[in-house]
N, CA and C atoms as an extended XYZ file, in Angstrom:
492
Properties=species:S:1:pos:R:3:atomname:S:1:resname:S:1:resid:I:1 pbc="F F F"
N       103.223       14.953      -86.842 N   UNK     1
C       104.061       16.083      -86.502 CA  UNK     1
C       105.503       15.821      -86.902 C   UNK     1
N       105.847       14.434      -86.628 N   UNK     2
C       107.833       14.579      -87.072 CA  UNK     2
C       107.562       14.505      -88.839 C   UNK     2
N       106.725       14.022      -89.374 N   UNK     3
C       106.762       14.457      -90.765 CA  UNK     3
C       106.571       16.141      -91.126 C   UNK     3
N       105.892       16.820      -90.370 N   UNK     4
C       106.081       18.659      -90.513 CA  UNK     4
C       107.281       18.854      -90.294 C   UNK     4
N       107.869       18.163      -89.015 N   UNK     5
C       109.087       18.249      -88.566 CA  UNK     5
C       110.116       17.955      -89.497 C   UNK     5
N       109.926       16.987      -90.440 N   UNK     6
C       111.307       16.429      -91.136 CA  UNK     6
C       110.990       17.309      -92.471 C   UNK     6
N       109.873       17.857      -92.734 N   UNK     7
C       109.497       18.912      -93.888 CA  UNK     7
C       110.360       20.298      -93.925 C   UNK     7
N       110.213       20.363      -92.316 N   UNK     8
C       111.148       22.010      -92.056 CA  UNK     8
C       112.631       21.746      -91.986 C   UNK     8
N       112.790       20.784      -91.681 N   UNK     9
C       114.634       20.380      -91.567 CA  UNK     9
C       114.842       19.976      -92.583 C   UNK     9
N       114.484       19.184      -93.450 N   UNK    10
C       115.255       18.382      -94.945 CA  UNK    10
C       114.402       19.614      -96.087 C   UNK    10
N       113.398       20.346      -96.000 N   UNK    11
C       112.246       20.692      -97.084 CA  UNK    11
C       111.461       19.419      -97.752 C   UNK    11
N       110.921       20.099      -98.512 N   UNK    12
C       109.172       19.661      -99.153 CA  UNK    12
C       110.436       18.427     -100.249 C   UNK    12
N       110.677       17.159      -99.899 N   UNK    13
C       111.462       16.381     -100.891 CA  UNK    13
C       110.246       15.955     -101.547 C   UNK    13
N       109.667       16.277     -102.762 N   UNK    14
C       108.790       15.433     -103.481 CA  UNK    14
C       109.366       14.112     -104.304 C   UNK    14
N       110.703       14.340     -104.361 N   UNK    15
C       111.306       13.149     -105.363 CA  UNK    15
C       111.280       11.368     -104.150 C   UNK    15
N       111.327       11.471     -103.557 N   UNK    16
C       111.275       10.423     -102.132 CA  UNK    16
C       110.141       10.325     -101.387 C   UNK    16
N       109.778        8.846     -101.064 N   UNK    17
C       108.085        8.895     -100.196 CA  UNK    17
C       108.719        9.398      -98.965 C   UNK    17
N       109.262       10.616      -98.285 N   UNK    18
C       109.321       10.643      -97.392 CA  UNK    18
C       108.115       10.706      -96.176 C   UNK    18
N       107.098       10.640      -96.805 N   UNK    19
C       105.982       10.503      -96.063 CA  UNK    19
C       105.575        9.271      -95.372 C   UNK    19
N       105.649        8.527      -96.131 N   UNK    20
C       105.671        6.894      -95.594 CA  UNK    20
C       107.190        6.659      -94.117 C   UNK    20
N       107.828        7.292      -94.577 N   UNK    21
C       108.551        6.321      -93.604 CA  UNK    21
C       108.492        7.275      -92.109 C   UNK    21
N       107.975        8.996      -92.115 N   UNK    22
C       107.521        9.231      -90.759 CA  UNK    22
C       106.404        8.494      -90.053 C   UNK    22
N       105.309        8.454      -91.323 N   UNK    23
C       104.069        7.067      -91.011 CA  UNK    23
C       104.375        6.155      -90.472 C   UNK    23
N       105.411        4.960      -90.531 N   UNK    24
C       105.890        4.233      -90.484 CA  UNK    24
C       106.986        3.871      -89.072 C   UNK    24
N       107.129        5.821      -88.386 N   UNK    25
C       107.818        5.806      -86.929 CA  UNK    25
C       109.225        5.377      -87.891 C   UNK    25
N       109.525        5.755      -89.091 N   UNK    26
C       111.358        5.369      -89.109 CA  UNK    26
C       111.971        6.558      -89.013 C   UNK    26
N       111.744        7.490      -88.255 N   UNK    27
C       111.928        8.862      -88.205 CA  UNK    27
C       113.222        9.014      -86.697 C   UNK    27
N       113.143        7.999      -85.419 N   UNK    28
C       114.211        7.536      -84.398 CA  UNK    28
C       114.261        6.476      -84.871 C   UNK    28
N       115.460        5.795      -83.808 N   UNK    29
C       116.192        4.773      -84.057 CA  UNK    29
C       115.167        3.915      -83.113 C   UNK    29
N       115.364        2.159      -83.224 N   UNK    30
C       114.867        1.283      -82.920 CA  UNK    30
C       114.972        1.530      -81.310 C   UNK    30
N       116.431        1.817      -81.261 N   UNK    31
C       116.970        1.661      -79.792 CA  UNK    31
C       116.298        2.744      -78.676 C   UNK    31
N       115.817        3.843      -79.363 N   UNK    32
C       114.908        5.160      -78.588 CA  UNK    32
C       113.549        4.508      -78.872 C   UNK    32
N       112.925        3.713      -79.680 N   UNK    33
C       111.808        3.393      -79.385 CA  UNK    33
C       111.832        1.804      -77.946 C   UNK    33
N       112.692        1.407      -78.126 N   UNK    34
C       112.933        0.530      -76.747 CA  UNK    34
C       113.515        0.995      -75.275 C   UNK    34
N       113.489        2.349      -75.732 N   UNK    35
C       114.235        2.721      -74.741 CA  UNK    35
C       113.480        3.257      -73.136 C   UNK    35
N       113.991        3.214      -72.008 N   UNK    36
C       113.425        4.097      -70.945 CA  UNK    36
C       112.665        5.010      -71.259 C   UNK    36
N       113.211        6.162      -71.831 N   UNK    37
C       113.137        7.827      -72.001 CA  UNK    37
C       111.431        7.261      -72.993 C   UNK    37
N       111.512        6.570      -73.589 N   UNK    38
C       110.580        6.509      -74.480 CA  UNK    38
C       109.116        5.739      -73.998 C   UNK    38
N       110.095        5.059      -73.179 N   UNK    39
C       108.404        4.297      -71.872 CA  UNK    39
C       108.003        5.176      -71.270 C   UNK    39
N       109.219        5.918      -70.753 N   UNK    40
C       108.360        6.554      -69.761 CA  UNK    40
C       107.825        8.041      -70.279 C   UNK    40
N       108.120        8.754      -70.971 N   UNK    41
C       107.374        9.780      -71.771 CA  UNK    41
C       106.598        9.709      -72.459 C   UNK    41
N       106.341        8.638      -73.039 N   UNK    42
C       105.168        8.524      -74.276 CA  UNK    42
C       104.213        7.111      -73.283 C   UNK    42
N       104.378        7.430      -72.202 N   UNK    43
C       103.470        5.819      -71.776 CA  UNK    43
C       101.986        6.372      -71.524 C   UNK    43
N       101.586        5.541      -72.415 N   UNK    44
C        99.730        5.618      -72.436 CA  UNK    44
C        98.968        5.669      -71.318 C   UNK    44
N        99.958        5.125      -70.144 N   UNK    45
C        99.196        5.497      -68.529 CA  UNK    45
C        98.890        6.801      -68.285 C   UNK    45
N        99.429        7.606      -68.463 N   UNK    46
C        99.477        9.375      -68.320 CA  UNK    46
C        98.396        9.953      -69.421 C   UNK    46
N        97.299        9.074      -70.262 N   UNK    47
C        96.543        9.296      -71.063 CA  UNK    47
C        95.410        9.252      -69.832 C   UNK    47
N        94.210       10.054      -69.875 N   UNK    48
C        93.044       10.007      -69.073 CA  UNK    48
C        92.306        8.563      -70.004 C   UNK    48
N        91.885        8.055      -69.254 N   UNK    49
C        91.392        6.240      -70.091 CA  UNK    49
C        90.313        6.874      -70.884 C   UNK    49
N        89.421        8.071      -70.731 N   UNK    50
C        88.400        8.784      -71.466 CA  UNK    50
C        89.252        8.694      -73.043 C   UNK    50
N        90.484        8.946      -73.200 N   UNK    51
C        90.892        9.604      -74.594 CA  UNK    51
C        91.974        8.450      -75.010 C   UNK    51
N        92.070        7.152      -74.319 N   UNK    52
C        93.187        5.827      -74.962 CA  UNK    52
C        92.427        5.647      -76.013 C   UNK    52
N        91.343        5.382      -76.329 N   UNK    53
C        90.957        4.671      -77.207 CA  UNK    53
C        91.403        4.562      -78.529 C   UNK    53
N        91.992        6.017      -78.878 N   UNK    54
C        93.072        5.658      -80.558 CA  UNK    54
C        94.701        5.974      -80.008 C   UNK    54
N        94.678        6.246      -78.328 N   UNK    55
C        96.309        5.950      -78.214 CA  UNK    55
C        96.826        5.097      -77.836 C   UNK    55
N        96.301        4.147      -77.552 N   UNK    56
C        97.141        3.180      -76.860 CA  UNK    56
C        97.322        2.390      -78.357 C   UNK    56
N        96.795        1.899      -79.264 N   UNK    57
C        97.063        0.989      -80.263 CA  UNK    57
C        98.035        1.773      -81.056 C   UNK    57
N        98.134        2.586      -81.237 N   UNK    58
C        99.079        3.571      -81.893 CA  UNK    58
C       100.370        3.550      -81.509 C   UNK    58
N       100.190        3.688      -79.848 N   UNK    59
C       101.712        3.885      -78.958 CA  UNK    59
C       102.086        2.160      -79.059 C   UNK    59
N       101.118        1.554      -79.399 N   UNK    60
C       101.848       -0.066      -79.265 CA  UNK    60
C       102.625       -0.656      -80.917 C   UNK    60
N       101.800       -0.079      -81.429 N   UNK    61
C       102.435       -0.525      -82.822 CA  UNK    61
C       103.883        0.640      -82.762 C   UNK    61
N       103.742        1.829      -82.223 N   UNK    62
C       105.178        2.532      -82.558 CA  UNK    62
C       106.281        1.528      -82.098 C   UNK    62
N       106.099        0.752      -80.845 N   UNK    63
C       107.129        0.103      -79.782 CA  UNK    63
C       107.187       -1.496      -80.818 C   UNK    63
N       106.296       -1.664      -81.693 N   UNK    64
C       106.128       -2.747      -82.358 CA  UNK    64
C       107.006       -2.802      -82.664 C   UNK    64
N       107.548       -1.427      -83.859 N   UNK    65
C       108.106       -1.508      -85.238 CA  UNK    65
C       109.315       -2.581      -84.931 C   UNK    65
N       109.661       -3.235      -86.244 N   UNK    66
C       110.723       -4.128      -86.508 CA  UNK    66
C       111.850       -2.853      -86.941 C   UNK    66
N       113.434       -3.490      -86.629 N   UNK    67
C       114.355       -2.451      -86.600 CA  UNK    67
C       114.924       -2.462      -88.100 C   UNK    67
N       114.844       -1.360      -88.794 N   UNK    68
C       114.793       -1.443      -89.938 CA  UNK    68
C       115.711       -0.072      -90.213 C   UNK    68
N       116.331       -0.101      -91.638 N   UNK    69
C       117.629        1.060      -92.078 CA  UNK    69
C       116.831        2.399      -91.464 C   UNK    69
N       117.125        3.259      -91.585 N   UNK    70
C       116.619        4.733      -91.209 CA  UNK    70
C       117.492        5.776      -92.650 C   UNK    70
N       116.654        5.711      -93.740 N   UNK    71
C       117.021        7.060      -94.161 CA  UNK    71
C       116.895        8.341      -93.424 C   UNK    71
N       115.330        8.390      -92.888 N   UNK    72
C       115.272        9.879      -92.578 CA  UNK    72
C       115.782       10.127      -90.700 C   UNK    72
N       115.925        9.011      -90.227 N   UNK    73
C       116.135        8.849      -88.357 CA  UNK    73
C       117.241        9.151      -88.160 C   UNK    73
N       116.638       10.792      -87.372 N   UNK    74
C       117.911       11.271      -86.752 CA  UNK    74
C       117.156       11.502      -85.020 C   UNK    74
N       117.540       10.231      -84.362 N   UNK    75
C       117.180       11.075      -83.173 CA  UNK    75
C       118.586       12.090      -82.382 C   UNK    75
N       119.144       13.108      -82.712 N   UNK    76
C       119.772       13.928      -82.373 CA  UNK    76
C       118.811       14.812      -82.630 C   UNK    76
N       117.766       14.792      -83.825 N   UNK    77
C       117.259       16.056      -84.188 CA  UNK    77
C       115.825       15.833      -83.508 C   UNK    77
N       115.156       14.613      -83.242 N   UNK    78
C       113.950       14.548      -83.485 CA  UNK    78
C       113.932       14.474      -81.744 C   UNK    78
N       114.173       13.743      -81.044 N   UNK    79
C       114.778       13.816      -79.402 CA  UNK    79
C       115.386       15.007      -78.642 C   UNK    79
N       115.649       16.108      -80.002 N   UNK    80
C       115.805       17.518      -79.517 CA  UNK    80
C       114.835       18.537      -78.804 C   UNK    80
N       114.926       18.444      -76.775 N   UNK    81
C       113.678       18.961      -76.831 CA  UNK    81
C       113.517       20.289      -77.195 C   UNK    81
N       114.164       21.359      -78.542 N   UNK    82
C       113.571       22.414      -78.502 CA  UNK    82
C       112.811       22.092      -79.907 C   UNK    82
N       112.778       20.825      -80.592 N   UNK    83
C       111.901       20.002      -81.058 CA  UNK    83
C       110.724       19.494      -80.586 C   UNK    83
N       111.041       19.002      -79.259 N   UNK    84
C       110.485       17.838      -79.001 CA  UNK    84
C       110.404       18.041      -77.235 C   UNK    84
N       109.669       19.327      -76.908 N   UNK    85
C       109.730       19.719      -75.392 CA  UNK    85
C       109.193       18.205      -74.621 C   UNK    85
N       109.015       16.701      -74.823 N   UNK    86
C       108.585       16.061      -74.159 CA  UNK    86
C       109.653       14.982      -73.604 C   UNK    86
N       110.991       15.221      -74.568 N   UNK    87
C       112.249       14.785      -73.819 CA  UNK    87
C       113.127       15.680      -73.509 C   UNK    87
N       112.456       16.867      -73.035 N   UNK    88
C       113.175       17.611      -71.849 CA  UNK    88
C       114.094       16.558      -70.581 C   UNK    88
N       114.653       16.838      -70.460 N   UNK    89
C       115.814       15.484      -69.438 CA  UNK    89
C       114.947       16.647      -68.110 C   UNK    89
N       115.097       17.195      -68.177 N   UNK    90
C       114.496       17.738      -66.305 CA  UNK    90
C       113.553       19.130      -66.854 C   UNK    90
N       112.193       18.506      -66.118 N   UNK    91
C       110.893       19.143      -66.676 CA  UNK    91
C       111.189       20.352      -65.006 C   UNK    91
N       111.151       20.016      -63.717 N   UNK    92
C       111.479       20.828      -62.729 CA  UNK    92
C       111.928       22.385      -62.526 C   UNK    92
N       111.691       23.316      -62.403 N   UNK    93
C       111.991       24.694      -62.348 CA  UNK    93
C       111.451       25.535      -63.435 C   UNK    93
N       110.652       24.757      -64.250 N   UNK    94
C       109.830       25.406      -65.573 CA  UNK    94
C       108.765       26.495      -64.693 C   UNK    94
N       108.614       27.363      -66.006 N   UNK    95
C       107.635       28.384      -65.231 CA  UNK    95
C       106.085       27.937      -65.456 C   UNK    95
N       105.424       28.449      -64.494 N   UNK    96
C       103.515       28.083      -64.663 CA  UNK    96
C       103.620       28.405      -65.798 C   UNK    96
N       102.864       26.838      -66.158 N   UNK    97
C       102.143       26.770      -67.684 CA  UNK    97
C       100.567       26.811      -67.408 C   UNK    97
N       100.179       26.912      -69.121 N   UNK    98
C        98.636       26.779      -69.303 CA  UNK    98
C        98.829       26.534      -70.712 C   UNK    98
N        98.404       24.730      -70.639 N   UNK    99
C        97.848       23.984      -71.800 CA  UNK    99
C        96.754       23.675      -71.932 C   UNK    99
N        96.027       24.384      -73.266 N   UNK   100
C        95.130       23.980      -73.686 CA  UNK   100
C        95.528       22.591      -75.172 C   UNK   100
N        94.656       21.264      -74.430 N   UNK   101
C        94.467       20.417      -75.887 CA  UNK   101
C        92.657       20.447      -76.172 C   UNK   101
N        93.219       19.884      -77.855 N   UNK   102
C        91.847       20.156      -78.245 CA  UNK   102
C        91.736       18.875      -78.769 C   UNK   102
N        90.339       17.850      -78.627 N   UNK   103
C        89.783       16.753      -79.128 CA  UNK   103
C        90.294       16.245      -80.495 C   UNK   103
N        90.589       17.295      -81.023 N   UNK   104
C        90.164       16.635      -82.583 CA  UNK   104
C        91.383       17.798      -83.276 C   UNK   104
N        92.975       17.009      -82.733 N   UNK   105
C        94.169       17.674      -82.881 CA  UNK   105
C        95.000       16.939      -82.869 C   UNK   105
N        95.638       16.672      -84.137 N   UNK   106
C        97.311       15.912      -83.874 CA  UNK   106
C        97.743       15.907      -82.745 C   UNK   106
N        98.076       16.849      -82.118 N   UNK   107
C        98.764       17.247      -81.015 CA  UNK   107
C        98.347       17.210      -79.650 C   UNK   107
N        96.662       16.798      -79.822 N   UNK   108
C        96.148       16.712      -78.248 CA  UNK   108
C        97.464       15.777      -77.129 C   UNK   108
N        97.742       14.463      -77.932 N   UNK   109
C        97.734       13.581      -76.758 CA  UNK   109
C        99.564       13.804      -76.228 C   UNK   109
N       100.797       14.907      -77.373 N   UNK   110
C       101.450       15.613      -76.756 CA  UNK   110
C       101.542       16.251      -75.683 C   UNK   110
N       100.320       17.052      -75.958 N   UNK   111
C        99.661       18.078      -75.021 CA  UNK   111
C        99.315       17.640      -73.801 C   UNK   111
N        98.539       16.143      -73.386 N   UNK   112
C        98.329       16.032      -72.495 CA  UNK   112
C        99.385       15.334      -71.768 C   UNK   112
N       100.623       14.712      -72.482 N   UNK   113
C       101.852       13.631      -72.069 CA  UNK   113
C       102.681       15.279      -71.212 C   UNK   113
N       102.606       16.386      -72.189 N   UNK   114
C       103.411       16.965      -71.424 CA  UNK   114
C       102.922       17.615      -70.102 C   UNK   114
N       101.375       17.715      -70.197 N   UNK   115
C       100.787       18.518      -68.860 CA  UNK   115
C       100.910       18.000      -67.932 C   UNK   115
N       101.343       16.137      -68.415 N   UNK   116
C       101.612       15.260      -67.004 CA  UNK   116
C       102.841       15.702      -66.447 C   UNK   116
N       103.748       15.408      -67.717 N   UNK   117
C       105.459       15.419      -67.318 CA  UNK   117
C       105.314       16.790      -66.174 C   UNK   117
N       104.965       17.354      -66.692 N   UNK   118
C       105.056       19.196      -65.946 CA  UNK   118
C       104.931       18.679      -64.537 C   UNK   118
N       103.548       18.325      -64.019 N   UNK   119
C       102.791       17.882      -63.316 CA  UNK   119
C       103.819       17.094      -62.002 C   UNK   119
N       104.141       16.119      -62.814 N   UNK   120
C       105.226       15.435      -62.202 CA  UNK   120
C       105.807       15.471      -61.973 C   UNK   120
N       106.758       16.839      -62.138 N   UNK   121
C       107.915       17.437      -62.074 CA  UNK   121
C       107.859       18.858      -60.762 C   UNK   121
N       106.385       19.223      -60.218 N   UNK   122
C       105.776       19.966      -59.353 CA  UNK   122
C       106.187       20.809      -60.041 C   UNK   122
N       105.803       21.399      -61.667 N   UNK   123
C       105.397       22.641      -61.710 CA  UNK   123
C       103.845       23.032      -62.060 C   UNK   123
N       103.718       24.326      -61.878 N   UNK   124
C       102.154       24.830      -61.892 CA  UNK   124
C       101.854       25.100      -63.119 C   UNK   124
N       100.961       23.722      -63.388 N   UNK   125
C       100.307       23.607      -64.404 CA  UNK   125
C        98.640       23.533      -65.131 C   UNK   125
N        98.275       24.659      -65.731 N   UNK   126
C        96.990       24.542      -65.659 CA  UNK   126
C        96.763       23.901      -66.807 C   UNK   126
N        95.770       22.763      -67.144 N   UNK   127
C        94.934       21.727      -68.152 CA  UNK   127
C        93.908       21.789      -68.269 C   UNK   127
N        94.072       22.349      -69.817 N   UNK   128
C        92.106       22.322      -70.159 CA  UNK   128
C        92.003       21.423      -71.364 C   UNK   128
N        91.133       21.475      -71.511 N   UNK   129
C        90.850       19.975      -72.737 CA  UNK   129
C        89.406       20.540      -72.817 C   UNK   129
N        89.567       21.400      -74.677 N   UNK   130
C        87.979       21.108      -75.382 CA  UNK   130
C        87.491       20.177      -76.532 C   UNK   130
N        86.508       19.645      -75.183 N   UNK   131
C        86.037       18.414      -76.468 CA  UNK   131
C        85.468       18.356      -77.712 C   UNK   131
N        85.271       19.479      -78.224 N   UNK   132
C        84.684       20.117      -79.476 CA  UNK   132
C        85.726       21.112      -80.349 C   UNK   132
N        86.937       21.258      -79.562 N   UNK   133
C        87.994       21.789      -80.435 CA  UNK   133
C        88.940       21.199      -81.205 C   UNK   133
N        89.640       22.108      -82.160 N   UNK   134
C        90.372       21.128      -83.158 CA  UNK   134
C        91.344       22.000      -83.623 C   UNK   134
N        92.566       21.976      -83.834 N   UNK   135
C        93.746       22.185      -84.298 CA  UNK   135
C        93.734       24.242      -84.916 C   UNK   135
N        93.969       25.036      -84.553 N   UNK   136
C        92.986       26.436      -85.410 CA  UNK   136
C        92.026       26.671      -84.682 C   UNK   136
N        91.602       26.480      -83.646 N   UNK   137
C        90.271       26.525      -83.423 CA  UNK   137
C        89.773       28.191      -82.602 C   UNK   137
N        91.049       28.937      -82.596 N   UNK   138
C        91.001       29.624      -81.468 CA  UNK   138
C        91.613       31.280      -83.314 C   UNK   138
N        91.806       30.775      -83.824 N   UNK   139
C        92.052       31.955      -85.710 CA  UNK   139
C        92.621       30.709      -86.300 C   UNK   139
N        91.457       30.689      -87.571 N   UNK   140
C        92.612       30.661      -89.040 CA  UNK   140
C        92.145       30.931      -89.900 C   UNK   140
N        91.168       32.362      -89.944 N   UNK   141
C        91.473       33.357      -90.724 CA  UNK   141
C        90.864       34.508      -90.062 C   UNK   141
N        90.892       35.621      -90.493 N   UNK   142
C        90.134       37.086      -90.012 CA  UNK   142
C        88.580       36.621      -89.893 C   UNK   142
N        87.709       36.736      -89.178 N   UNK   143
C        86.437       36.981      -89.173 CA  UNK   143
C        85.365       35.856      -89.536 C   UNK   143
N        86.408       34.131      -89.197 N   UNK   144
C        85.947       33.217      -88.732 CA  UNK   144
C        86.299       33.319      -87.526 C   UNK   144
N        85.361       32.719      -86.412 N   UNK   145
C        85.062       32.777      -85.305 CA  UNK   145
C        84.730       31.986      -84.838 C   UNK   145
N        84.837       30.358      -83.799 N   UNK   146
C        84.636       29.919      -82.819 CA  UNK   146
C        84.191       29.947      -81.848 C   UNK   146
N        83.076       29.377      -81.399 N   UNK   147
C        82.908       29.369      -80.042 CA  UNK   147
C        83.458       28.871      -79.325 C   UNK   147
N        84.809       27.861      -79.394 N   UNK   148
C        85.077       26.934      -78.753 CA  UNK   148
C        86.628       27.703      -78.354 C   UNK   148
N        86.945       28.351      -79.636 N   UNK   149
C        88.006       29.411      -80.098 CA  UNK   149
C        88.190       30.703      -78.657 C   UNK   149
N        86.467       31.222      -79.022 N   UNK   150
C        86.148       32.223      -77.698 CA  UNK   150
C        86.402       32.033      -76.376 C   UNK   150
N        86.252       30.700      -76.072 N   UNK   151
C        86.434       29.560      -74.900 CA  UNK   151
C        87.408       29.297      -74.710 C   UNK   151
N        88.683       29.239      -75.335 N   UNK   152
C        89.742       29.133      -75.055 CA  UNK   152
C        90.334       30.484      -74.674 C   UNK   152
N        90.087       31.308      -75.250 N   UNK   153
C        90.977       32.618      -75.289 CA  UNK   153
C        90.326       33.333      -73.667 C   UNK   153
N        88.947       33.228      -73.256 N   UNK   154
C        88.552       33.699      -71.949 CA  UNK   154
C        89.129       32.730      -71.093 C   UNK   154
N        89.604       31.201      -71.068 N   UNK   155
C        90.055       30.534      -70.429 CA  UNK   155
C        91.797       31.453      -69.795 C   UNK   155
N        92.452       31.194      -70.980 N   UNK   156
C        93.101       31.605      -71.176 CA  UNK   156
C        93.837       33.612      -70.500 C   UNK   156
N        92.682       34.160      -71.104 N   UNK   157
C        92.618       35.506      -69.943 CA  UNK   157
C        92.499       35.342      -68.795 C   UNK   157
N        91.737       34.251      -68.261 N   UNK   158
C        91.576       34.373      -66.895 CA  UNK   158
C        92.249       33.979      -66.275 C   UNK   158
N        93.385       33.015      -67.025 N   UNK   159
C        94.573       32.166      -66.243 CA  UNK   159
C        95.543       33.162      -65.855 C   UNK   159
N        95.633       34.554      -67.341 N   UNK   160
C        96.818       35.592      -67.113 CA  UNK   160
C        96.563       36.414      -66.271 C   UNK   160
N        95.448       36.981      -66.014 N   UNK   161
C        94.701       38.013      -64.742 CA  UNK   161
C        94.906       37.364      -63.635 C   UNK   161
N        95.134       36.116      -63.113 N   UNK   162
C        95.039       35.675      -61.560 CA  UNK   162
C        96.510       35.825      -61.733 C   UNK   162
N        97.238       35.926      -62.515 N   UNK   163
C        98.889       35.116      -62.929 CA  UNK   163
C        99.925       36.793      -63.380 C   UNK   163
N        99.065       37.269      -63.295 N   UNK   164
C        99.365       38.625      -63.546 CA  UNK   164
C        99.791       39.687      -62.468 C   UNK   164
């Protein structure tokens, strides 16, 4: 995601691997990957132990990295939570949410770091997790169709009808 991210802020640079060095976590500074804000928002405890199995080695090598130049590391931009709603500084007074993550999604284990933060913060938060869904799963195009897609969207209605 901060490589989509650094795609929409800098554009498509084909002349530079900028791909490698979001791979690589050189996207913040050393000092935000050592930092508090960064233990405690991205900490693999707030993962259900069902779904560590490709996050925790992931979240350990990010905290690994050796501190190295930063062409593309801007954490002003990337630590921005209307970037980056998971370093929100005060999650508290947010309105009822409803997150759906899906199994087999970049973005699941966002999804579930923030349903905690919410959580933790006592707002009303509803969490669903399909284990057969994946990134699109709900349109990406006219007149493909999901079942898992269908499943989300009645989830989803039924959260706005009680909420309604």
């Amino acid at each position: 995601m901060a490589l989509f991210s650094a795609m929409h802020l800098y554009g498509l640079d084909t002349t530079e691997n900028i791909g490698n060095e979001f791979i690589e976590n050189n996207h913040t500074s050393n000092d935000f990957r050592t930092s508090s804000l960064s233990k405690e928002r991205l900490s693999h405890s707030l993962i259900p132990p069902e779904y560590r199995d490709v996050t925790i080695p992931l979240l350990l090598k990010y905290r690994q990295q050796q501190q190295r130049s930063q062409k593309y590391g801007r954490d002003d931009v990337f630590l921005d939570p209307r970037l980056s709603p998971l370093f929100k500084k005060d999650f508290s007074g947010l309105p009822t949410a409803y997150i759906a993550t899906m199994e087999y999604d970049t973005l699941r284990d966002d999804g579930i770091l923030y349903a905690k933060h919410l959580e933790h913060a006592g707002v009303d938060v509803t969490w669903c997790h399909y284990d057969n869904g994946f990134h699109g799963v709900v349109w990406i195009s006219p007149g493909l169709i999901f079942e898992d897609g269908k499943k989300v969207m009645q989830d989803l209605y039924q959260f706005l009808k009680l909420r309604l």
